[in-house]
PDB file of C-alpha atoms and ligand atoms in Angstrom:
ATOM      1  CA  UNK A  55     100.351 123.759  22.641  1.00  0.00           C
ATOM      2  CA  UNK A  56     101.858 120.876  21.144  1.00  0.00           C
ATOM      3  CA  UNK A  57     105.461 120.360  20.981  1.00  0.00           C
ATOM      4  CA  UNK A  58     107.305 117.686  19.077  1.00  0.00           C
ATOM      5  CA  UNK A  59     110.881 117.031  17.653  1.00  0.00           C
ATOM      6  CA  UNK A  60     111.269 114.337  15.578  1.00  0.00           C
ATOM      7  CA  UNK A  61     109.567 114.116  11.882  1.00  0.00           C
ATOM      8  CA  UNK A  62     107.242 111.453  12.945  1.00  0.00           C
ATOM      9  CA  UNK A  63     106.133 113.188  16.175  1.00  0.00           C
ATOM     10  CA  UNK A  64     105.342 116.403  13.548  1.00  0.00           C
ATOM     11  CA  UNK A  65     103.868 114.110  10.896  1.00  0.00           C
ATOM     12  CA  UNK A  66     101.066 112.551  13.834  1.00  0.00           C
ATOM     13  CA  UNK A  67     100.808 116.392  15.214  1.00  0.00           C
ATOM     14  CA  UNK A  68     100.153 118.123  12.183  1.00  0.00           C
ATOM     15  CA  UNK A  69      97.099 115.339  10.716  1.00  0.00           C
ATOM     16  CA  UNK A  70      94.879 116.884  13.560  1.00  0.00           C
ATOM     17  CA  UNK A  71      96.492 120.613  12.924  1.00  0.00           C
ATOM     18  CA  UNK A  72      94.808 121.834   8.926  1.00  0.00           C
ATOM     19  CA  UNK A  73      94.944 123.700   7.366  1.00  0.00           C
ATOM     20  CA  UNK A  74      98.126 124.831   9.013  1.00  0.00           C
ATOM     21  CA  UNK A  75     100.327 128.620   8.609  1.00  0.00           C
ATOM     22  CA  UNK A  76     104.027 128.217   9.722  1.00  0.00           C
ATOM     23  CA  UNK A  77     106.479 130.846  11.318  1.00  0.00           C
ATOM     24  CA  UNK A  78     110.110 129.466  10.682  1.00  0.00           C
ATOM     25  CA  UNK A  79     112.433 130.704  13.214  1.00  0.00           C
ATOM     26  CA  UNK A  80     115.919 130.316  14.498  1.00  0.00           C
ATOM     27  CA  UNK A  81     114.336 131.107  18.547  1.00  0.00           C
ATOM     28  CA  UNK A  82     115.479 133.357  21.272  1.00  0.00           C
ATOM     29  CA  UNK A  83     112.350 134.879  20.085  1.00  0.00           C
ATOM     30  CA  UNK A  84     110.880 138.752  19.886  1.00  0.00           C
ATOM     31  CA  UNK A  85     108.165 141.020  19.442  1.00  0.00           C
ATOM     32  CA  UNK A  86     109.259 140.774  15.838  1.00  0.00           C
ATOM     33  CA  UNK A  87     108.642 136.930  15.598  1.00  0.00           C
ATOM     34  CA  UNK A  88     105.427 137.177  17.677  1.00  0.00           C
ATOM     35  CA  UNK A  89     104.403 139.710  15.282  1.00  0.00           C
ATOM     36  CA  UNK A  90     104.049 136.892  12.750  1.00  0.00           C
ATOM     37  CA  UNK A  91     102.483 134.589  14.786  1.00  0.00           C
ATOM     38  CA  UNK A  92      99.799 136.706  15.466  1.00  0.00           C
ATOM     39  CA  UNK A  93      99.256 137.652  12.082  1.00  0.00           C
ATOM     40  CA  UNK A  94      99.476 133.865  10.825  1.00  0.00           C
ATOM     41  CA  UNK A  95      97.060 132.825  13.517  1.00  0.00           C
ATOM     42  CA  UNK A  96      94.438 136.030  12.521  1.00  0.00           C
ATOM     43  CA  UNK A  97      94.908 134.356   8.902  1.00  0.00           C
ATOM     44  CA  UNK A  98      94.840 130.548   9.528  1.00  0.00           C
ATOM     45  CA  UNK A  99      93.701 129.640  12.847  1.00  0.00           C
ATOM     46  CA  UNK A 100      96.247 127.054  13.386  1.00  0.00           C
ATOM     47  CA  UNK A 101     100.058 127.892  13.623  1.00  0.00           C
ATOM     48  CA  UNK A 102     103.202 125.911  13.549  1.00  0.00           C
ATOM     49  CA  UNK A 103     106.672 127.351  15.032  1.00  0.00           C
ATOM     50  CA  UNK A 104     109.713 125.774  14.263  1.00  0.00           C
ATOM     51  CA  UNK A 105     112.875 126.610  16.776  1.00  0.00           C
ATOM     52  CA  UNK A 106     115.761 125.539  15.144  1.00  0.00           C
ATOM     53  CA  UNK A 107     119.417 127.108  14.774  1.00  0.00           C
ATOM     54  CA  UNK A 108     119.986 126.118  11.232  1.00  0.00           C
ATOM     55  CA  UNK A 109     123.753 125.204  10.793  1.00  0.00           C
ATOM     56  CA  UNK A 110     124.017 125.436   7.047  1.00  0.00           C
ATOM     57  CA  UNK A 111     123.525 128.824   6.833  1.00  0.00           C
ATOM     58  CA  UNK A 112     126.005 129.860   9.093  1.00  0.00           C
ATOM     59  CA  UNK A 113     129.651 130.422   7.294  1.00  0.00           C
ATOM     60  CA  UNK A 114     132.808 128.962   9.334  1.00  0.00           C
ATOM     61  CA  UNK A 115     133.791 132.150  11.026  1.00  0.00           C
ATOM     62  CA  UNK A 116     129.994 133.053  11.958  1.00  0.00           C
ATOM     63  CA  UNK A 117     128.157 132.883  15.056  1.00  0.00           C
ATOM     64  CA  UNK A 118     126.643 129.486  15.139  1.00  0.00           C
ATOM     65  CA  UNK A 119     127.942 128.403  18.957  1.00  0.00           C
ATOM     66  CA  UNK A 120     127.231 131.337  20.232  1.00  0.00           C
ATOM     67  CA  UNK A 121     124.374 132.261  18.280  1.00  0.00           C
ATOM     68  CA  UNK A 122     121.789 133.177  21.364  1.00  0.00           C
ATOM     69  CA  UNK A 123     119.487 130.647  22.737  1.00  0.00           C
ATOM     70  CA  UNK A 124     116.485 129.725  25.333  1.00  0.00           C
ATOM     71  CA  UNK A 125     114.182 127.612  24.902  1.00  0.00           C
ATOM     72  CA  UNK A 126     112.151 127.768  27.814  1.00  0.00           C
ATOM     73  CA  UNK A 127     110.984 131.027  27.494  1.00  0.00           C
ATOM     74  CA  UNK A 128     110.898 131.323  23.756  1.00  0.00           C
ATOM     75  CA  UNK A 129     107.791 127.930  24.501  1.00  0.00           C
ATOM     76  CA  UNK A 130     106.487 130.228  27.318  1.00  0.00           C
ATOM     77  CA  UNK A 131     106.223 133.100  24.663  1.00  0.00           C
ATOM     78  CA  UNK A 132     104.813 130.864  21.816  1.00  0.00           C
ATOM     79  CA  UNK A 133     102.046 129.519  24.665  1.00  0.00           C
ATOM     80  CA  UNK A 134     101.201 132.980  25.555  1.00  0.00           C
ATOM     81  CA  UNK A 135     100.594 134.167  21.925  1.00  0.00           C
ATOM     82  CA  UNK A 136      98.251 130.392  21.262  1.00  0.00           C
ATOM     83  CA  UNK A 137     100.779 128.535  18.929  1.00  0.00           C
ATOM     84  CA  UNK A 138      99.202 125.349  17.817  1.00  0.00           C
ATOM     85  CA  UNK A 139     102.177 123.480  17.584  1.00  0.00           C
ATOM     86  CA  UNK A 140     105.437 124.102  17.995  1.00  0.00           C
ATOM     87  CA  UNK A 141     108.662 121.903  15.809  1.00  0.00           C
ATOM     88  CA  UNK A 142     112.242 121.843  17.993  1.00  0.00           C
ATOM     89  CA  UNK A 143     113.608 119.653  15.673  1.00  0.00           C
ATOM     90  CA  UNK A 144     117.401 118.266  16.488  1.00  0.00           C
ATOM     91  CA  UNK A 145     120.029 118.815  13.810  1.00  0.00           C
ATOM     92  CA  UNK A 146     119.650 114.921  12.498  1.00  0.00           C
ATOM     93  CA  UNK A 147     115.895 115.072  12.630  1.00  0.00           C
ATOM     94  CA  UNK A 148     116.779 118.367   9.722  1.00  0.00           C
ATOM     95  CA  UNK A 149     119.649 116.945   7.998  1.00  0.00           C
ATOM     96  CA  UNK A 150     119.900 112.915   8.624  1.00  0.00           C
ATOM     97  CA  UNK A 151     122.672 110.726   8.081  1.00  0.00           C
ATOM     98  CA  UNK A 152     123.997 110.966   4.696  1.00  0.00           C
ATOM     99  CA  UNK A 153     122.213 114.274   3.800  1.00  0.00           C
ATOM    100  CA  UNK A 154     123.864 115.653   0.541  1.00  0.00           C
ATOM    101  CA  UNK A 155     120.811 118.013  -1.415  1.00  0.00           C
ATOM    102  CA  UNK A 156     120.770 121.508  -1.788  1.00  0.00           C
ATOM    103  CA  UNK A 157     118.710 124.252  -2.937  1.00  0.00           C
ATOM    104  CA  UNK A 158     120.517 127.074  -4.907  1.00  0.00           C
ATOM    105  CA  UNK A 159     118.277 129.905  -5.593  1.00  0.00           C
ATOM    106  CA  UNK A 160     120.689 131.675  -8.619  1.00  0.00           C
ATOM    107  CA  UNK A 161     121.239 135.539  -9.350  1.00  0.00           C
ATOM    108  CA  UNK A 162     119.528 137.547  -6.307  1.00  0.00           C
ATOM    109  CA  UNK A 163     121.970 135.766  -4.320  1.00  0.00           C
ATOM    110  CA  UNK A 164     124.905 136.611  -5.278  1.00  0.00           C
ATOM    111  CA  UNK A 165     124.569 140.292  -3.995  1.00  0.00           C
ATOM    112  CA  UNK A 166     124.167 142.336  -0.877  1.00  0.00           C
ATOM    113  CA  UNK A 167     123.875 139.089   2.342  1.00  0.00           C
ATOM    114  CA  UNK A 168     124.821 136.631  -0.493  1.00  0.00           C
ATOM    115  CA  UNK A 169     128.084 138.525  -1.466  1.00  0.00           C
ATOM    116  CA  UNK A 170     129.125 138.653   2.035  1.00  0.00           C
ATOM    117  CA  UNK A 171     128.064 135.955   3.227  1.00  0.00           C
ATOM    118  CA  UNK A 172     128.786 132.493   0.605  1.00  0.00           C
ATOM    119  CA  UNK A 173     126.123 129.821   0.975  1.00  0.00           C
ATOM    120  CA  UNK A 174     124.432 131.374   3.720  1.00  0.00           C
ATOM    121  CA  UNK A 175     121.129 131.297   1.558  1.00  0.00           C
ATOM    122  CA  UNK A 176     122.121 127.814   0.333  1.00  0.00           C
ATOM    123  CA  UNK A 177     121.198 127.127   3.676  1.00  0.00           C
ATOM    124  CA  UNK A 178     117.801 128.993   4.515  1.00  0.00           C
ATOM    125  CA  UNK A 179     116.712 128.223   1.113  1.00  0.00           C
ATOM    126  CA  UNK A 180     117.523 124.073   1.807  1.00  0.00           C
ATOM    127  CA  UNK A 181     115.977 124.497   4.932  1.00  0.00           C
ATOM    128  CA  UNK A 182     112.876 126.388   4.568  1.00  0.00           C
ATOM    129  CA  UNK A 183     112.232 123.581   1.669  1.00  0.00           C
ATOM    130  CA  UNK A 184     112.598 120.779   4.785  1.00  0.00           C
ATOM    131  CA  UNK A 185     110.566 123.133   7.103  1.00  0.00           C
ATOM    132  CA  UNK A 186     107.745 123.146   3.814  1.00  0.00           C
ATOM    133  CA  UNK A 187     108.091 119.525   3.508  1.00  0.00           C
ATOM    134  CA  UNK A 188     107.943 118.285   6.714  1.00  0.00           C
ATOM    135  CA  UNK A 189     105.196 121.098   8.376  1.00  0.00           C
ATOM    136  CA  UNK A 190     103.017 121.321   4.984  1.00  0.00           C
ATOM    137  CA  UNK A 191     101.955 124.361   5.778  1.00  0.00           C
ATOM    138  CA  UNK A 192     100.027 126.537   3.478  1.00  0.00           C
ATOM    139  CA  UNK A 193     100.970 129.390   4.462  1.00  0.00           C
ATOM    140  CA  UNK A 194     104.682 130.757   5.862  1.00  0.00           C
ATOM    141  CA  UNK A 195     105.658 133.919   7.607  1.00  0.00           C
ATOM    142  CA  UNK A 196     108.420 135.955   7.377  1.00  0.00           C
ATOM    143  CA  UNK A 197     110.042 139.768   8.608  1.00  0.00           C
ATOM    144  CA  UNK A 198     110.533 142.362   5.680  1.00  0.00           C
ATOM    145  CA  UNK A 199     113.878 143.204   8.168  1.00  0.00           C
ATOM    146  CA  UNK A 200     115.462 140.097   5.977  1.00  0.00           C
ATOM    147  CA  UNK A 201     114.343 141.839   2.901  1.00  0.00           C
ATOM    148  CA  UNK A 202     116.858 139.275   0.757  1.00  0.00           C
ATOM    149  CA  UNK A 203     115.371 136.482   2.625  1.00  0.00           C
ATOM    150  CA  UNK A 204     112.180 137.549   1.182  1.00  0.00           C
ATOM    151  CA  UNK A 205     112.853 138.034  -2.073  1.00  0.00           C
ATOM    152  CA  UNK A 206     114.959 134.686  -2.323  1.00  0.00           C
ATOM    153  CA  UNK A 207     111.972 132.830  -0.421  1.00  0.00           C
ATOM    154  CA  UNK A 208     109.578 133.887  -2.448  1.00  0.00           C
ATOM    155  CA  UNK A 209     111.789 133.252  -5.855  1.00  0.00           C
ATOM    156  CA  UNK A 210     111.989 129.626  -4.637  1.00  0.00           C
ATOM    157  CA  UNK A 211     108.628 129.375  -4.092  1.00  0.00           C
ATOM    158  CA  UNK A 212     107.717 130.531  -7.279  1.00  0.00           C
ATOM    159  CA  UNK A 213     110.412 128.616  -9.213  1.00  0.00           C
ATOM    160  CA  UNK A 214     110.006 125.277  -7.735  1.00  0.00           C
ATOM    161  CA  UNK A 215     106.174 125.871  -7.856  1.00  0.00           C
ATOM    162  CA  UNK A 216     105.760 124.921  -4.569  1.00  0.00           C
ATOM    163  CA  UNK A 217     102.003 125.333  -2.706  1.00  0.00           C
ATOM    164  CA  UNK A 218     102.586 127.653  -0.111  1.00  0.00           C
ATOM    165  CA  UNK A 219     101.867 131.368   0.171  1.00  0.00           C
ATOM    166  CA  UNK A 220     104.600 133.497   1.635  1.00  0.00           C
ATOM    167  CA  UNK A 221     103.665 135.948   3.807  1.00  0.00           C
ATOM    168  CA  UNK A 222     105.949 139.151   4.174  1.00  0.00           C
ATOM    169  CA  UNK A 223     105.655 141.508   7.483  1.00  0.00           C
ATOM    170  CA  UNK A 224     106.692 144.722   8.163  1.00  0.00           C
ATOM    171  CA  UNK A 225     110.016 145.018  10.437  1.00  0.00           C
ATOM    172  CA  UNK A 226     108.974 145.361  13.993  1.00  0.00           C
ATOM    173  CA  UNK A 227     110.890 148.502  15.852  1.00  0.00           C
ATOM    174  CA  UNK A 228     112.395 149.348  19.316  1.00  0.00           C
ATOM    175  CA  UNK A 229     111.079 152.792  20.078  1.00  0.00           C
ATOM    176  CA  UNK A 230     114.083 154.363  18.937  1.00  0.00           C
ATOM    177  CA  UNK A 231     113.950 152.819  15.348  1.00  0.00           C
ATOM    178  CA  UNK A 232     116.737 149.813  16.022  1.00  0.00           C
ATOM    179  CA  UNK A 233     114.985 147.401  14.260  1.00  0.00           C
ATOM    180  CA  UNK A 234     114.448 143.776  16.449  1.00  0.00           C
ATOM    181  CA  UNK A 235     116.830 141.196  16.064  1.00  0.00           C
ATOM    182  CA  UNK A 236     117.982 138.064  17.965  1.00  0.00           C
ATOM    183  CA  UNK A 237     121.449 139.332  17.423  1.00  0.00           C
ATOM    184  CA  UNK A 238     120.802 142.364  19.303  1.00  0.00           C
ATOM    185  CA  UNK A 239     121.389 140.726  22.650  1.00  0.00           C
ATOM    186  CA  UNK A 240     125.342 140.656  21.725  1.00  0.00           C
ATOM    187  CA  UNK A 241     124.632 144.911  22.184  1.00  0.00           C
ATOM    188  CA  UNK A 242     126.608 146.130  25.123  1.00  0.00           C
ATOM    189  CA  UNK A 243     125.184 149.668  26.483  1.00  0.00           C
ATOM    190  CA  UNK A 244     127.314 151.601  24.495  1.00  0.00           C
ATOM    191  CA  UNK A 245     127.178 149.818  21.112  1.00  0.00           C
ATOM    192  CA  UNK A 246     123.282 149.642  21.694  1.00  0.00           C
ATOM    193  CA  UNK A 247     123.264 153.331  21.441  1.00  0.00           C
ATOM    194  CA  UNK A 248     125.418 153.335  18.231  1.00  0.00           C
ATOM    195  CA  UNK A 249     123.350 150.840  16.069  1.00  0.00           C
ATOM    196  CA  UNK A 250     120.467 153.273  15.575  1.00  0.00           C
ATOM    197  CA  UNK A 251     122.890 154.752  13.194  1.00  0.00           C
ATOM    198  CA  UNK A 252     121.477 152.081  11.104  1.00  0.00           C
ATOM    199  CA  UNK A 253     117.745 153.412  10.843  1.00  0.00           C
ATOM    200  CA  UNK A 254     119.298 156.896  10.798  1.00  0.00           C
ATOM    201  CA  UNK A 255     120.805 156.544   7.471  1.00  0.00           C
ATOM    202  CA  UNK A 256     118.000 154.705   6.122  1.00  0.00           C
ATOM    203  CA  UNK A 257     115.540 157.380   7.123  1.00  0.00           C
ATOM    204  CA  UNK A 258     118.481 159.803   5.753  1.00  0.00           C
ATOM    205  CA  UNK A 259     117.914 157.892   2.281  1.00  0.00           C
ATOM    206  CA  UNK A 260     114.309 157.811   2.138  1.00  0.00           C
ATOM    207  CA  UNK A 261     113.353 161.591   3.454  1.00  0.00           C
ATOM    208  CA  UNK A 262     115.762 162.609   0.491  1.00  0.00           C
ATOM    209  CA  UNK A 263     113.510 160.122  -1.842  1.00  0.00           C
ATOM    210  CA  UNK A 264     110.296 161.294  -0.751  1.00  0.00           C
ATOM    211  CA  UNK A 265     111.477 165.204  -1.390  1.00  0.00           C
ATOM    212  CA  UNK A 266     112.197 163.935  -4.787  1.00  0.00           C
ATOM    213  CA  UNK A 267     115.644 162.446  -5.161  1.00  0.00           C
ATOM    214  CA  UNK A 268     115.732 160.019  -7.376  1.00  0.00           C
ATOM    215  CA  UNK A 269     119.681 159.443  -7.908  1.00  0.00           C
ATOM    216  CA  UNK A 270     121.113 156.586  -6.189  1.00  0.00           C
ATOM    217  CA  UNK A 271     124.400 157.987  -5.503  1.00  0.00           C
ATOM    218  CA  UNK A 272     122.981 160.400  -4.335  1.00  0.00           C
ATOM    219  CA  UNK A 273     121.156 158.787  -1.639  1.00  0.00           C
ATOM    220  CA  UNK A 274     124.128 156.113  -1.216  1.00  0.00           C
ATOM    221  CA  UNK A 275     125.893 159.340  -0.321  1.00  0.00           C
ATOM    222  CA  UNK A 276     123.233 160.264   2.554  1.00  0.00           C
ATOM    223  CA  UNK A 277     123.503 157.356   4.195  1.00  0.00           C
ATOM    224  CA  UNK A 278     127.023 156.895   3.971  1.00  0.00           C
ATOM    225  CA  UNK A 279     127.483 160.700   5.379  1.00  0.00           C
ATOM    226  CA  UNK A 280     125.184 159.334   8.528  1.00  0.00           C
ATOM    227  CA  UNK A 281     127.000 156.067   8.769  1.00  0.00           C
ATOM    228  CA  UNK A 282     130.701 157.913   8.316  1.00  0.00           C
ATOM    229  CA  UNK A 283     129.981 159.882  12.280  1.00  0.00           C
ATOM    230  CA  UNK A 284     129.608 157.168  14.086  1.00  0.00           C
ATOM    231  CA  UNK A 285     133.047 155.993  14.928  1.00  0.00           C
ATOM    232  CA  UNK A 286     131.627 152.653  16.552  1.00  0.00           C
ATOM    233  CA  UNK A 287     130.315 151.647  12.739  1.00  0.00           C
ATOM    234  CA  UNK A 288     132.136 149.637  10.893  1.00  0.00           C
ATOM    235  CA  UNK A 289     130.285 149.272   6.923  1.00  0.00           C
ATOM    236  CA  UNK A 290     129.959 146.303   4.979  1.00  0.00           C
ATOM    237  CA  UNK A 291     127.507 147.546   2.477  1.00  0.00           C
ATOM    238  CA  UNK A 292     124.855 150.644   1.538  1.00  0.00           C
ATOM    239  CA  UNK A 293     122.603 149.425  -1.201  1.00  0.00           C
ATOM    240  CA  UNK A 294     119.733 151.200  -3.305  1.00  0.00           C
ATOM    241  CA  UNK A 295     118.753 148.249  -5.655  1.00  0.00           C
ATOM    242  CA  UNK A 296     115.445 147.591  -7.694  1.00  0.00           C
ATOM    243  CA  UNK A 297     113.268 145.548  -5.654  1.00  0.00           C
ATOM    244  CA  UNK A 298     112.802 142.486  -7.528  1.00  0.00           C
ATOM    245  CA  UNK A 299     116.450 141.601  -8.919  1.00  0.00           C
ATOM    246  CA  UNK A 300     118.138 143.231  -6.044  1.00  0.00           C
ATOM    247  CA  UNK A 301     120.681 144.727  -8.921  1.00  0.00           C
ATOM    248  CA  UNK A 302     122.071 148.145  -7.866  1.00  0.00           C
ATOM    249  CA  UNK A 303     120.359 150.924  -9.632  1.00  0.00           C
ATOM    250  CA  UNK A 304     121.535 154.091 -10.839  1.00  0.00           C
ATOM    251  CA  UNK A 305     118.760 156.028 -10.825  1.00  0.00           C
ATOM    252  CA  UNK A 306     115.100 155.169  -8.656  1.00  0.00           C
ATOM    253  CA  UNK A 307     111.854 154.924 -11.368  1.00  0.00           C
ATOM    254  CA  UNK A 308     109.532 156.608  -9.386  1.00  0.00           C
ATOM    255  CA  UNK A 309     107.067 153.946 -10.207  1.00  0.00           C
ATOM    256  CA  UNK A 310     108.923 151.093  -9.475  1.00  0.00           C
ATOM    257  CA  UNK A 311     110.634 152.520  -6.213  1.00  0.00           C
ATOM    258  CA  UNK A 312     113.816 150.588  -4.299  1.00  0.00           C
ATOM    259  CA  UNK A 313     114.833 149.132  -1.587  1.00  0.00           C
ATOM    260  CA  UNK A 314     117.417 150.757   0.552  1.00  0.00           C
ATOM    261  CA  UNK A 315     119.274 148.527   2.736  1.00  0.00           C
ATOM    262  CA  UNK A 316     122.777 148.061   4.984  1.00  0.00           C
ATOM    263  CA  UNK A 317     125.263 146.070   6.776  1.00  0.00           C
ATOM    264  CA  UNK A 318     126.770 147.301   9.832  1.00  0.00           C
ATOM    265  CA  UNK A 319     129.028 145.907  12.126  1.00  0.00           C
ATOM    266  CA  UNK A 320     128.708 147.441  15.451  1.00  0.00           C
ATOM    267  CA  UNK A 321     130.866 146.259  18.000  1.00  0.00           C
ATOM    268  CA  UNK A 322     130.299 142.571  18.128  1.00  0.00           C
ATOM    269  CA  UNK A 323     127.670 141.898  15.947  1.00  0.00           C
ATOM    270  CA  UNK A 324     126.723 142.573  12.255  1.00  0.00           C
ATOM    271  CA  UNK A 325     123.195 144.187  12.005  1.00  0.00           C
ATOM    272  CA  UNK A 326     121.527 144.345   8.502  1.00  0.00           C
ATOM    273  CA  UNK A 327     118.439 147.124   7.978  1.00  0.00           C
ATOM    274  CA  UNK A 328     116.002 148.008   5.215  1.00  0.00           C
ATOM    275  CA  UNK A 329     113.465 150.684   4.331  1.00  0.00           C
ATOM    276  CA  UNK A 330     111.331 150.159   1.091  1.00  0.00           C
ATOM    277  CA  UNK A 331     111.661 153.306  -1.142  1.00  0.00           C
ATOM    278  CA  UNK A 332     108.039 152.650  -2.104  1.00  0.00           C
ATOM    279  CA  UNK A 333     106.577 153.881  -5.397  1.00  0.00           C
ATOM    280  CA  UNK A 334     105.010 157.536  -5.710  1.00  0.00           C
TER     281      UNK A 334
HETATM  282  O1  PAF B 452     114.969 134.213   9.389  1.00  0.00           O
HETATM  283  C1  PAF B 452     115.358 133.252  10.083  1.00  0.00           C
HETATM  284  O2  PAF B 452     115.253 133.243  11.304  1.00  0.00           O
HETATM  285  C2  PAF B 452     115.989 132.062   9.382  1.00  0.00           C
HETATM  286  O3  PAF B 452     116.766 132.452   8.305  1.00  0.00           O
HETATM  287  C3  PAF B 452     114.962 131.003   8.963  1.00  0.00           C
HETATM  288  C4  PAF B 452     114.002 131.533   7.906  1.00  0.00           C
HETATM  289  C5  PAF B 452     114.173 130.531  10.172  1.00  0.00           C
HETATM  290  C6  PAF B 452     115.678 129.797   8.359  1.00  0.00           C
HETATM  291  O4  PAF B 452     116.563 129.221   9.264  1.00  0.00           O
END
C-alpha cells in the first residue's frame, strides 16, 4: 500500500494505479468505510483512500478540532482490507495559497443537513471535485447513511458532467441498529444507549409504510411519538421527502416511495439516520 500526501506524490502514484475506484473519507475509519472499500476493490481492482478532515464543510461552531482522529490505525485498517493507495493530503496540498472556487450544488441543499447546517455541502461538494481531480478515479464510493450527500454528489456529477460513476452503499449497522459513524466515539455509555432511538423511529416510520400508510404526517407523527420518550433526544429534524428533490411530501406515491430521515442530538453529538421508504 502506497501512501502519499502531496498532489505530485498522488499524480506519480496513481500513473501505475488504472483504472482506479476511490473511497473519500474524513478517517478514524469503520466497518462502514471498509464496507466500501471492499466493494470498490470487488468492482475495480485498484482502490484509492483519501484521509482528510475537510475544513470547509465544517460551520464555525462545529466539531472540526475535535472532530476524532488516528491515523495509524485507520493505514493499518486500509492495509488489512488491500487499499492500493492511500491520499493523506495536508490542508494546503487541498486548498493552496490563494484558493477562492467553490462548488454550489443549488435547491437539494437548501433542506434537511443544508438548512441546518449553511455551506456545509459547499464544502463536500468543492472537495469531492478536488478529490475527482486530483485521484481521477472512475469510480467513487459513498454510505447511503449520508443520504443528502448522495443525492447532492450525484447531482454534481451529473450537472457538471463529470466522468465518474458514483457508487451508493447501504448504511452499515451496530447490532442494535445505531447506524456507524465516526461521530459515535463522542457516545458516553449512557447516551450510546439513547441514540438507537434514532433507528427506532425510522423503523417506526417504515413498518407503518409497509402496512400501507401512505400519509406523511402521519408517519412524521410515528417517529416523532418514538423520538418524544427519550428524554436524552434533543430533535433537529424528522423528514419524509421524495427521493430525488428531497422536497417534503405530503403524501408517499407508492411507486415512487421516500426517504425517511432525522437529526438527533444526543448528548454531545448530532447523529443523522435514514431508511429508504422503497417503492411497492
Ligand atoms: O462523507 C464524508 O466522510 C465526507 O463528507 C467526504 C465525502 C469524505 C468529504 O469530505
Amino acid at each position: 500500500m502506497r501512501i502519499v500526501t502531496t498532489r505530485a506524490e498522488l499524480a506519480a502514484a496513481r500513473a501505475e494505479a488504472t483504472p482506479l475506484a476511490l473511497v473519500p473519507t474524513m478517517g478514524f475509519l469503520h466497518e462502514g468505510h471498509l464496507s466500501l472499500v471492499r466493494r470498490a476493490k470487488a468492482d475495480h481492482g485498484t482502490v484509492a483512500v483519501s484521509v482528510f478532515v475537510n475544513p470547509t464543510q465544517f460551520g464555525p461552531s462545529e466539531d472540526l478540532s475535535t472532530y476524532p482522529r488516528d491515523l495509524a490505525r485507520d493505514l493499518d485498517l486500509l492495509a488489512d482490507a488491500g487499499v492500493d493507495l492511500v491520499w493523506t493530503p495536508r490542508v494546503e496540498d487541498i486548498y493552496p495559497g490563494g484558493f477562492s472556487t467553490y462548488v454550489d450544488v443549488e435547491g437539494v441543499t437548501d433542506v434537511l443537513e443544508g438548512a441546518e447546517r449553511p455551506g456545509h455541502f459547499r464544502g463536500v461538494a468543492t472537495v469531492v471535485n478536488i478529490l475527482f481531480n486530483a485521484v481521477r478515479p472512475v469510480a467513487a464510493y459513498f454510505g447511503q447513511k449520508d443520504a443528502q450527500q448522495c443525492v447532492v454528489l450525484r447531482k454534481m456529477v451529473r450537472d457538471l458532467a463529470m466522468d465518474v460513476d458514483v457508487v451508493i452503499c447501504p448504511t452499515v449497522r451496530e447490532a442494535d441498529g445505531l447506524a456507524m459513524s465516526s461521530r459515535n466515539a463522542y457516545l458516553d455509555e449512557t447516551h450510546r444507549a439513547a441514540a438507537t432511538v434514532l433507528i427506532r423511529a425510522l423503523r417506526a416510520a417504515e413498518s407503518a409504510w409497509a402496512a400501507g400508510e401512505t400519509d406523511a404526517d402521519a408517519l412524521r407523527s410515528r417517529m416523532q411519538t418514538v423520538l418524544a420518550a427519550e428524554p436524552l433526544a434533543q430533535v433537529g429534524y424528522v423528514s419524509i421527502a421524495d427521493t430525488d428533490d428531497l422536497r417534503e411530501i405530503d403524501a408517499i406515491d407508492p411507486a415512487r416511495g421516500a426517504l425517511a430521515s432525522l437529526a438527533v442530538r444526543v448528548g454531545k453529538p448530532r447523529l443523522i439516520d435514514n431508511l429508504l421508504l422503497t417503492p411497492r
